Amino acid sequence: MLRASVLIPTHERRATLPFAVKSVQSQGIDEIEILIVGDGVDDRLRAIIEKLRADDSRIKFFDFPKGPRHGEIYRDAVLRQARGRIVCYQCDD
C-alpha cells in the first residue's frame, strides 16, 4: 500500500499546476500517487499534464468534462480509486 494519495483538482491553471505538482514531488516520499483531476481542461493544460506524467509515473490524470461548480463530483470518483493509506489535498494554484 502507498503511504499517501495526493489529490490535485484543476481546471485552467496552466501557469501554476506544474509548481503544485513539484511541491508534492519535493516532499521526499516516493510511496505516493499524485491524482490530477481535470475538470474541463483545455488542450494546452492537457499537454502540460501529459508532460508531467511522462516525467513521473506516480502521476495519474483523470480527464473529465467541465462539471458543475468546481468538479467536486469527480473528486469522489477519483478518491474511490486511491491506494494511499492517507489522502492529501493540494491546490493547483
JSON list of N, CA, C and O in Angstrom, two decimals, residues 8-21 36-49 52 61 70 75 89-93:
[
{"chain": "A", "resi": 8, "resn": "ILE", "atom": "N", "xyz": [-5.08, 16.52, -6.65]},
{"chain": "A", "resi": 8, "resn": "ILE", "atom": "CA", "xyz": [-4.90, 17.87, -7.17]},
{"chain": "A", "resi": 8, "resn": "ILE", "atom": "C", "xyz": [-5.98, 18.12, -8.23]},
{"chain": "A", "resi": 8, "resn": "ILE", "atom": "O", "xyz": [-5.82, 17.74, -9.39]},
{"chain": "A", "resi": 9, "resn": "PRO", "atom": "N", "xyz": [-7.09, 18.76, -7.87]},
{"chain": "A", "resi": 9, "resn": "PRO", "atom": "CA", "xyz": [-8.09, 19.12, -8.87]},
{"chain": "A", "resi": 9, "resn": "PRO", "atom": "C", "xyz": [-7.60, 20.33, -9.67]},
{"chain": "A", "resi": 9, "resn": "PRO", "atom": "O", "xyz": [-6.92, 21.20, -9.13]},
{"chain": "A", "resi": 10, "resn": "THR", "atom": "N", "xyz": [-7.96, 20.38, -10.96]},
{"chain": "A", "resi": 10, "resn": "THR", "atom": "CA", "xyz": [-7.55, 21.51, -11.77]},
{"chain": "A", "resi": 10, "resn": "THR", "atom": "C", "xyz": [-8.57, 21.78, -12.87]},
{"chain": "A", "resi": 10, "resn": "THR", "atom": "O", "xyz": [-9.30, 20.89, -13.29]},
{"chain": "A", "resi": 11, "resn": "HIS", "atom": "N", "xyz": [-8.58, 23.03, -13.30]},
{"chain": "A", "resi": 11, "resn": "HIS", "atom": "CA", "xyz": [-9.47, 23.42, -14.40]},
{"chain": "A", "resi": 11, "resn": "HIS", "atom": "C", "xyz": [-8.70, 24.21, -15.46]},
{"chain": "A", "resi": 11, "resn": "HIS", "atom": "O", "xyz": [-8.63, 23.80, -16.60]},
{"chain": "A", "resi": 12, "resn": "GLU", "atom": "N", "xyz": [-8.08, 25.30, -15.06]},
{"chain": "A", "resi": 12, "resn": "GLU", "atom": "CA", "xyz": [-7.39, 26.13, -16.07]},
{"chain": "A", "resi": 12, "resn": "GLU", "atom": "C", "xyz": [-6.15, 26.80, -15.51]},
{"chain": "A", "resi": 12, "resn": "GLU", "atom": "O", "xyz": [-5.86, 27.94, -15.81]},
{"chain": "A", "resi": 13, "resn": "ARG", "atom": "N", "xyz": [-5.39, 26.09, -14.74]},
{"chain": "A", "resi": 13, "resn": "ARG", "atom": "CA", "xyz": [-4.19, 26.65, -14.08]},
{"chain": "A", "resi": 13, "resn": "ARG", "atom": "C", "xyz": [-2.91, 26.22, -14.80]},
{"chain": "A", "resi": 13, "resn": "ARG", "atom": "O", "xyz": [-2.04, 25.59, -14.23]},
{"chain": "A", "resi": 14, "resn": "ARG", "atom": "N", "xyz": [-2.80, 26.58, -16.06]},
{"chain": "A", "resi": 14, "resn": "ARG", "atom": "CA", "xyz": [-1.62, 26.19, -16.84]},
{"chain": "A", "resi": 14, "resn": "ARG", "atom": "C", "xyz": [-0.32, 26.69, -16.21]},
{"chain": "A", "resi": 14, "resn": "ARG", "atom": "O", "xyz": [0.68, 26.00, -16.20]},
{"chain": "A", "resi": 15, "resn": "ALA", "atom": "N", "xyz": [-0.34, 27.91, -15.70]},
{"chain": "A", "resi": 15, "resn": "ALA", "atom": "CA", "xyz": [0.88, 28.52, -15.18]},
{"chain": "A", "resi": 15, "resn": "ALA", "atom": "C", "xyz": [1.30, 27.96, -13.83]},
{"chain": "A", "resi": 15, "resn": "ALA", "atom": "O", "xyz": [2.49, 27.90, -13.52]},
{"chain": "A", "resi": 16, "resn": "THR", "atom": "N", "xyz": [0.35, 27.54, -13.01]},
{"chain": "A", "resi": 16, "resn": "THR", "atom": "CA", "xyz": [0.70, 27.15, -11.65]},
{"chain": "A", "resi": 16, "resn": "THR", "atom": "C", "xyz": [0.66, 25.64, -11.37]},
{"chain": "A", "resi": 16, "resn": "THR", "atom": "O", "xyz": [1.28, 25.19, -10.41]},
{"chain": "A", "resi": 17, "resn": "LEU", "atom": "N", "xyz": [-0.05, 24.87, -12.16]},
{"chain": "A", "resi": 17, "resn": "LEU", "atom": "CA", "xyz": [-0.15, 23.43, -11.89]},
{"chain": "A", "resi": 17, "resn": "LEU", "atom": "C", "xyz": [1.22, 22.75, -11.80]},
{"chain": "A", "resi": 17, "resn": "LEU", "atom": "O", "xyz": [1.45, 21.97, -10.87]},
{"chain": "A", "resi": 18, "resn": "PRO", "atom": "N", "xyz": [2.16, 23.03, -12.70]},
{"chain": "A", "resi": 18, "resn": "PRO", "atom": "CA", "xyz": [3.47, 22.38, -12.56]},
{"chain": "A", "resi": 18, "resn": "PRO", "atom": "C", "xyz": [4.15, 22.67, -11.22]},
{"chain": "A", "resi": 18, "resn": "PRO", "atom": "O", "xyz": [4.82, 21.80, -10.66]},
{"chain": "A", "resi": 19, "resn": "PHE", "atom": "N", "xyz": [3.96, 23.86, -10.68]},
{"chain": "A", "resi": 19, "resn": "PHE", "atom": "CA", "xyz": [4.55, 24.19, -9.38]},
{"chain": "A", "resi": 19, "resn": "PHE", "atom": "C", "xyz": [3.86, 23.41, -8.26]},
{"chain": "A", "resi": 19, "resn": "PHE", "atom": "O", "xyz": [4.51, 22.99, -7.30]},
{"chain": "A", "resi": 20, "resn": "ALA", "atom": "N", "xyz": [2.55, 23.24, -8.37]},
{"chain": "A", "resi": 20, "resn": "ALA", "atom": "CA", "xyz": [1.81, 22.47, -7.37]},
{"chain": "A", "resi": 20, "resn": "ALA", "atom": "C", "xyz": [2.28, 21.01, -7.37]},
{"chain": "A", "resi": 20, "resn": "ALA", "atom": "O", "xyz": [2.50, 20.42, -6.31]},
{"chain": "A", "resi": 21, "resn": "VAL", "atom": "N", "xyz": [2.45, 20.44, -8.55]},
{"chain": "A", "resi": 21, "resn": "VAL", "atom": "CA", "xyz": [2.93, 19.06, -8.65]},
{"chain": "A", "resi": 21, "resn": "VAL", "atom": "C", "xyz": [4.35, 18.96, -8.12]},
{"chain": "A", "resi": 21, "resn": "VAL", "atom": "O", "xyz": [4.68, 18.04, -7.36]},
{"chain": "A", "resi": 36, "resn": "ILE", "atom": "N", "xyz": [-4.27, 13.84, -10.47]},
{"chain": "A", "resi": 36, "resn": "ILE", "atom": "CA", "xyz": [-4.71, 15.10, -11.04]},
{"chain": "A", "resi": 36, "resn": "ILE", "atom": "C", "xyz": [-6.11, 14.90, -11.61]},
{"chain": "A", "resi": 36, "resn": "ILE", "atom": "O", "xyz": [-6.32, 14.05, -12.48]},
{"chain": "A", "resi": 37, "resn": "VAL", "atom": "N", "xyz": [-7.05, 15.68, -11.11]},
{"chain": "A", "resi": 37, "resn": "VAL", "atom": "CA", "xyz": [-8.45, 15.56, -11.52]},
{"chain": "A", "resi": 37, "resn": "VAL", "atom": "C", "xyz": [-8.78, 16.75, -12.42]},
{"chain": "A", "resi": 37, "resn": "VAL", "atom": "O", "xyz": [-8.92, 17.88, -11.97]},
{"chain": "A", "resi": 38, "resn": "GLY", "atom": "N", "xyz": [-8.89, 16.48, -13.72]},
{"chain": "A", "resi": 38, "resn": "GLY", "atom": "CA", "xyz": [-9.21, 17.52, -14.68]},
{"chain": "A", "resi": 38, "resn": "GLY", "atom": "C", "xyz": [-10.70, 17.78, -14.73]},
{"chain": "A", "resi": 38, "resn": "GLY", "atom": "O", "xyz": [-11.49, 16.86, -14.91]},
{"chain": "A", "resi": 39, "resn": "ASP", "atom": "N", "xyz": [-11.07, 19.03, -14.57]},
{"chain": "A", "resi": 39, "resn": "ASP", "atom": "CA", "xyz": [-12.47, 19.46, -14.63]},
{"chain": "A", "resi": 39, "resn": "ASP", "atom": "C", "xyz": [-12.64, 20.37, -15.84]},
{"chain": "A", "resi": 39, "resn": "ASP", "atom": "O", "xyz": [-12.64, 21.58, -15.74]},
{"chain": "A", "resi": 40, "resn": "GLY", "atom": "N", "xyz": [-12.71, 19.75, -17.03]},
{"chain": "A", "resi": 40, "resn": "GLY", "atom": "CA", "xyz": [-12.87, 20.53, -18.24]},
{"chain": "A", "resi": 40, "resn": "GLY", "atom": "C", "xyz": [-11.60, 21.25, -18.67]},
{"chain": "A", "resi": 40, "resn": "GLY", "atom": "O", "xyz": [-11.66, 22.41, -19.07]},
{"chain": "A", "resi": 41, "resn": "VAL", "atom": "N", "xyz": [-10.46, 20.58, -18.61]},
{"chain": "A", "resi": 41, "resn": "VAL", "atom": "CA", "xyz": [-9.20, 21.22, -19.01]},
{"chain": "A", "resi": 41, "resn": "VAL", "atom": "C", "xyz": [-9.15, 21.40, -20.52]},
{"chain": "A", "resi": 41, "resn": "VAL", "atom": "O", "xyz": [-9.75, 20.64, -21.27]},
{"chain": "A", "resi": 42, "resn": "ASP", "atom": "N", "xyz": [-8.40, 22.41, -20.96]},
{"chain": "A", "resi": 42, "resn": "ASP", "atom": "CA", "xyz": [-8.24, 22.62, -22.39]},
{"chain": "A", "resi": 42, "resn": "ASP", "atom": "C", "xyz": [-7.02, 21.85, -22.89]},
{"chain": "A", "resi": 42, "resn": "ASP", "atom": "O", "xyz": [-6.29, 21.22, -22.12]},
{"chain": "A", "resi": 43, "resn": "ASP", "atom": "N", "xyz": [-6.81, 21.88, -24.20]},
{"chain": "A", "resi": 43, "resn": "ASP", "atom": "CA", "xyz": [-5.73, 21.10, -24.80]},
{"chain": "A", "resi": 43, "resn": "ASP", "atom": "C", "xyz": [-4.34, 21.54, -24.33]},
{"chain": "A", "resi": 43, "resn": "ASP", "atom": "O", "xyz": [-3.44, 20.72, -24.20]},
{"chain": "A", "resi": 44, "resn": "ARG", "atom": "N", "xyz": [-4.18, 22.83, -24.07]},
{"chain": "A", "resi": 44, "resn": "ARG", "atom": "CA", "xyz": [-2.86, 23.30, -23.61]},
{"chain": "A", "resi": 44, "resn": "ARG", "atom": "C", "xyz": [-2.55, 22.76, -22.23]},
{"chain": "A", "resi": 44, "resn": "ARG", "atom": "O", "xyz": [-1.42, 22.32, -21.97]},
{"chain": "A", "resi": 45, "resn": "LEU", "atom": "N", "xyz": [-3.52, 22.76, -21.32]},
{"chain": "A", "resi": 45, "resn": "LEU", "atom": "CA", "xyz": [-3.28, 22.21, -19.99]},
{"chain": "A", "resi": 45, "resn": "LEU", "atom": "C", "xyz": [-3.13, 20.69, -20.07]},
{"chain": "A", "resi": 45, "resn": "LEU", "atom": "O", "xyz": [-2.29, 20.11, -19.38]},
{"chain": "A", "resi": 46, "resn": "ARG", "atom": "N", "xyz": [-3.90, 20.06, -20.92]},
{"chain": "A", "resi": 46, "resn": "ARG", "atom": "CA", "xyz": [-3.79, 18.61, -21.10]},
{"chain": "A", "resi": 46, "resn": "ARG", "atom": "C", "xyz": [-2.36, 18.25, -21.54]},
{"chain": "A", "resi": 46, "resn": "ARG", "atom": "O", "xyz": [-1.78, 17.26, -21.05]},
{"chain": "A", "resi": 47, "resn": "ALA", "atom": "N", "xyz": [-1.77, 19.03, -22.42]},
{"chain": "A", "resi": 47, "resn": "ALA", "atom": "CA", "xyz": [-0.40, 18.78, -22.88]},
{"chain": "A", "resi": 47, "resn": "ALA", "atom": "C", "xyz": [0.61, 18.94, -21.74]},
{"chain": "A", "resi": 47, "resn": "ALA", "atom": "O", "xyz": [1.56, 18.15, -21.62]},
{"chain": "A", "resi": 48, "resn": "ILE", "atom": "N", "xyz": [0.40, 19.92, -20.89]},
{"chain": "A", "resi": 48, "resn": "ILE", "atom": "CA", "xyz": [1.28, 20.11, -19.73]},
{"chain": "A", "resi": 48, "resn": "ILE", "atom": "C", "xyz": [1.17, 18.92, -18.79]},
{"chain": "A", "resi": 48, "resn": "ILE", "atom": "O", "xyz": [2.18, 18.40, -18.30]},
{"chain": "A", "resi": 49, "resn": "ILE", "atom": "N", "xyz": [-0.04, 18.46, -18.56]},
{"chain": "A", "resi": 49, "resn": "ILE", "atom": "CA", "xyz": [-0.24, 17.31, -17.68]},
{"chain": "A", "resi": 49, "resn": "ILE", "atom": "C", "xyz": [0.40, 16.06, -18.27]},
{"chain": "A", "resi": 49, "resn": "ILE", "atom": "O", "xyz": [1.04, 15.28, -17.55]},
{"chain": "A", "resi": 52, "resn": "LEU", "atom": "N", "xyz": [4.03, 16.18, -17.54]},
{"chain": "A", "resi": 52, "resn": "LEU", "atom": "CA", "xyz": [4.28, 15.84, -16.14]},
{"chain": "A", "resi": 52, "resn": "LEU", "atom": "C", "xyz": [4.21, 14.33, -15.95]},
{"chain": "A", "resi": 52, "resn": "LEU", "atom": "O", "xyz": [5.03, 13.74, -15.24]},
{"chain": "A", "resi": 61, "resn": "PHE", "atom": "N", "xyz": [-3.73, 10.94, -14.39]},
{"chain": "A", "resi": 61, "resn": "PHE", "atom": "CA", "xyz": [-4.59, 12.03, -14.82]},
{"chain": "A", "resi": 61, "resn": "PHE", "atom": "C", "xyz": [-5.97, 11.50, -15.14]},
{"chain": "A", "resi": 61, "resn": "PHE", "atom": "O", "xyz": [-6.13, 10.54, -15.89]},
{"chain": "A", "resi": 70, "resn": "HIS", "atom": "N", "xyz": [-17.09, 23.34, -9.13]},
{"chain": "A", "resi": 70, "resn": "HIS", "atom": "CA", "xyz": [-15.64, 23.14, -9.24]},
{"chain": "A", "resi": 70, "resn": "HIS", "atom": "C", "xyz": [-15.28, 21.67, -9.45]},
{"chain": "A", "resi": 70, "resn": "HIS", "atom": "O", "xyz": [-14.17, 21.25, -9.10]},
{"chain": "A", "resi": 75, "resn": "ARG", "atom": "N", "xyz": [-14.08, 14.40, -7.88]},
{"chain": "A", "resi": 75, "resn": "ARG", "atom": "CA", "xyz": [-13.12, 14.10, -6.82]},
{"chain": "A", "resi": 75, "resn": "ARG", "atom": "C", "xyz": [-13.51, 12.82, -6.09]},
{"chain": "A", "resi": 75, "resn": "ARG", "atom": "O", "xyz": [-12.67, 11.99, -5.77]},
{"chain": "A", "resi": 89, "resn": "TYR", "atom": "N", "xyz": [-4.50, 16.77, 0.08]},
{"chain": "A", "resi": 89, "resn": "TYR", "atom": "CA", "xyz": [-5.09, 17.66, -0.91]},
{"chain": "A", "resi": 89, "resn": "TYR", "atom": "C", "xyz": [-4.10, 18.76, -1.23]},
{"chain": "A", "resi": 89, "resn": "TYR", "atom": "O", "xyz": [-3.53, 19.36, -0.33]},
{"chain": "A", "resi": 90, "resn": "GLN", "atom": "N", "xyz": [-3.91, 19.01, -2.52]},
{"chain": "A", "resi": 90, "resn": "GLN", "atom": "CA", "xyz": [-3.03, 20.09, -2.97]},
{"chain": "A", "resi": 90, "resn": "GLN", "atom": "C", "xyz": [-3.80, 20.95, -3.95]},
{"chain": "A", "resi": 90, "resn": "GLN", "atom": "O", "xyz": [-4.35, 20.44, -4.93]},
{"chain": "A", "resi": 91, "resn": "CYS", "atom": "N", "xyz": [-3.84, 22.24, -3.71]},
{"chain": "A", "resi": 91, "resn": "CYS", "atom": "CA", "xyz": [-4.47, 23.16, -4.67]},
{"chain": "A", "resi": 91, "resn": "CYS", "atom": "C", "xyz": [-3.60, 23.27, -5.92]},
{"chain": "A", "resi": 91, "resn": "CYS", "atom": "O", "xyz": [-2.38, 23.09, -5.85]},
{"chain": "A", "resi": 92, "resn": "ASP", "atom": "N", "xyz": [-4.22, 23.58, -7.03]},
{"chain": "A", "resi": 92, "resn": "ASP", "atom": "CA", "xyz": [-3.47, 23.70, -8.28]},
{"chain": "A", "resi": 92, "resn": "ASP", "atom": "C", "xyz": [-2.84, 25.07, -8.46]},
{"chain": "A", "resi": 92, "resn": "ASP", "atom": "O", "xyz": [-2.18, 25.34, -9.43]},
{"chain": "A", "resi": 93, "resn": "ASP", "atom": "N", "xyz": [-3.09, 25.96, -7.50]},
{"chain": "A", "resi": 93, "resn": "ASP", "atom": "CA", "xyz": [-2.51, 27.30, -7.61]},
{"chain": "A", "resi": 93, "resn": "ASP", "atom": "C", "xyz": [-1.69, 27.66, -6.40]},
{"chain": "A", "resi": 93, "resn": "ASP", "atom": "O", "xyz": [-1.26, 28.71, -6.17]}
]
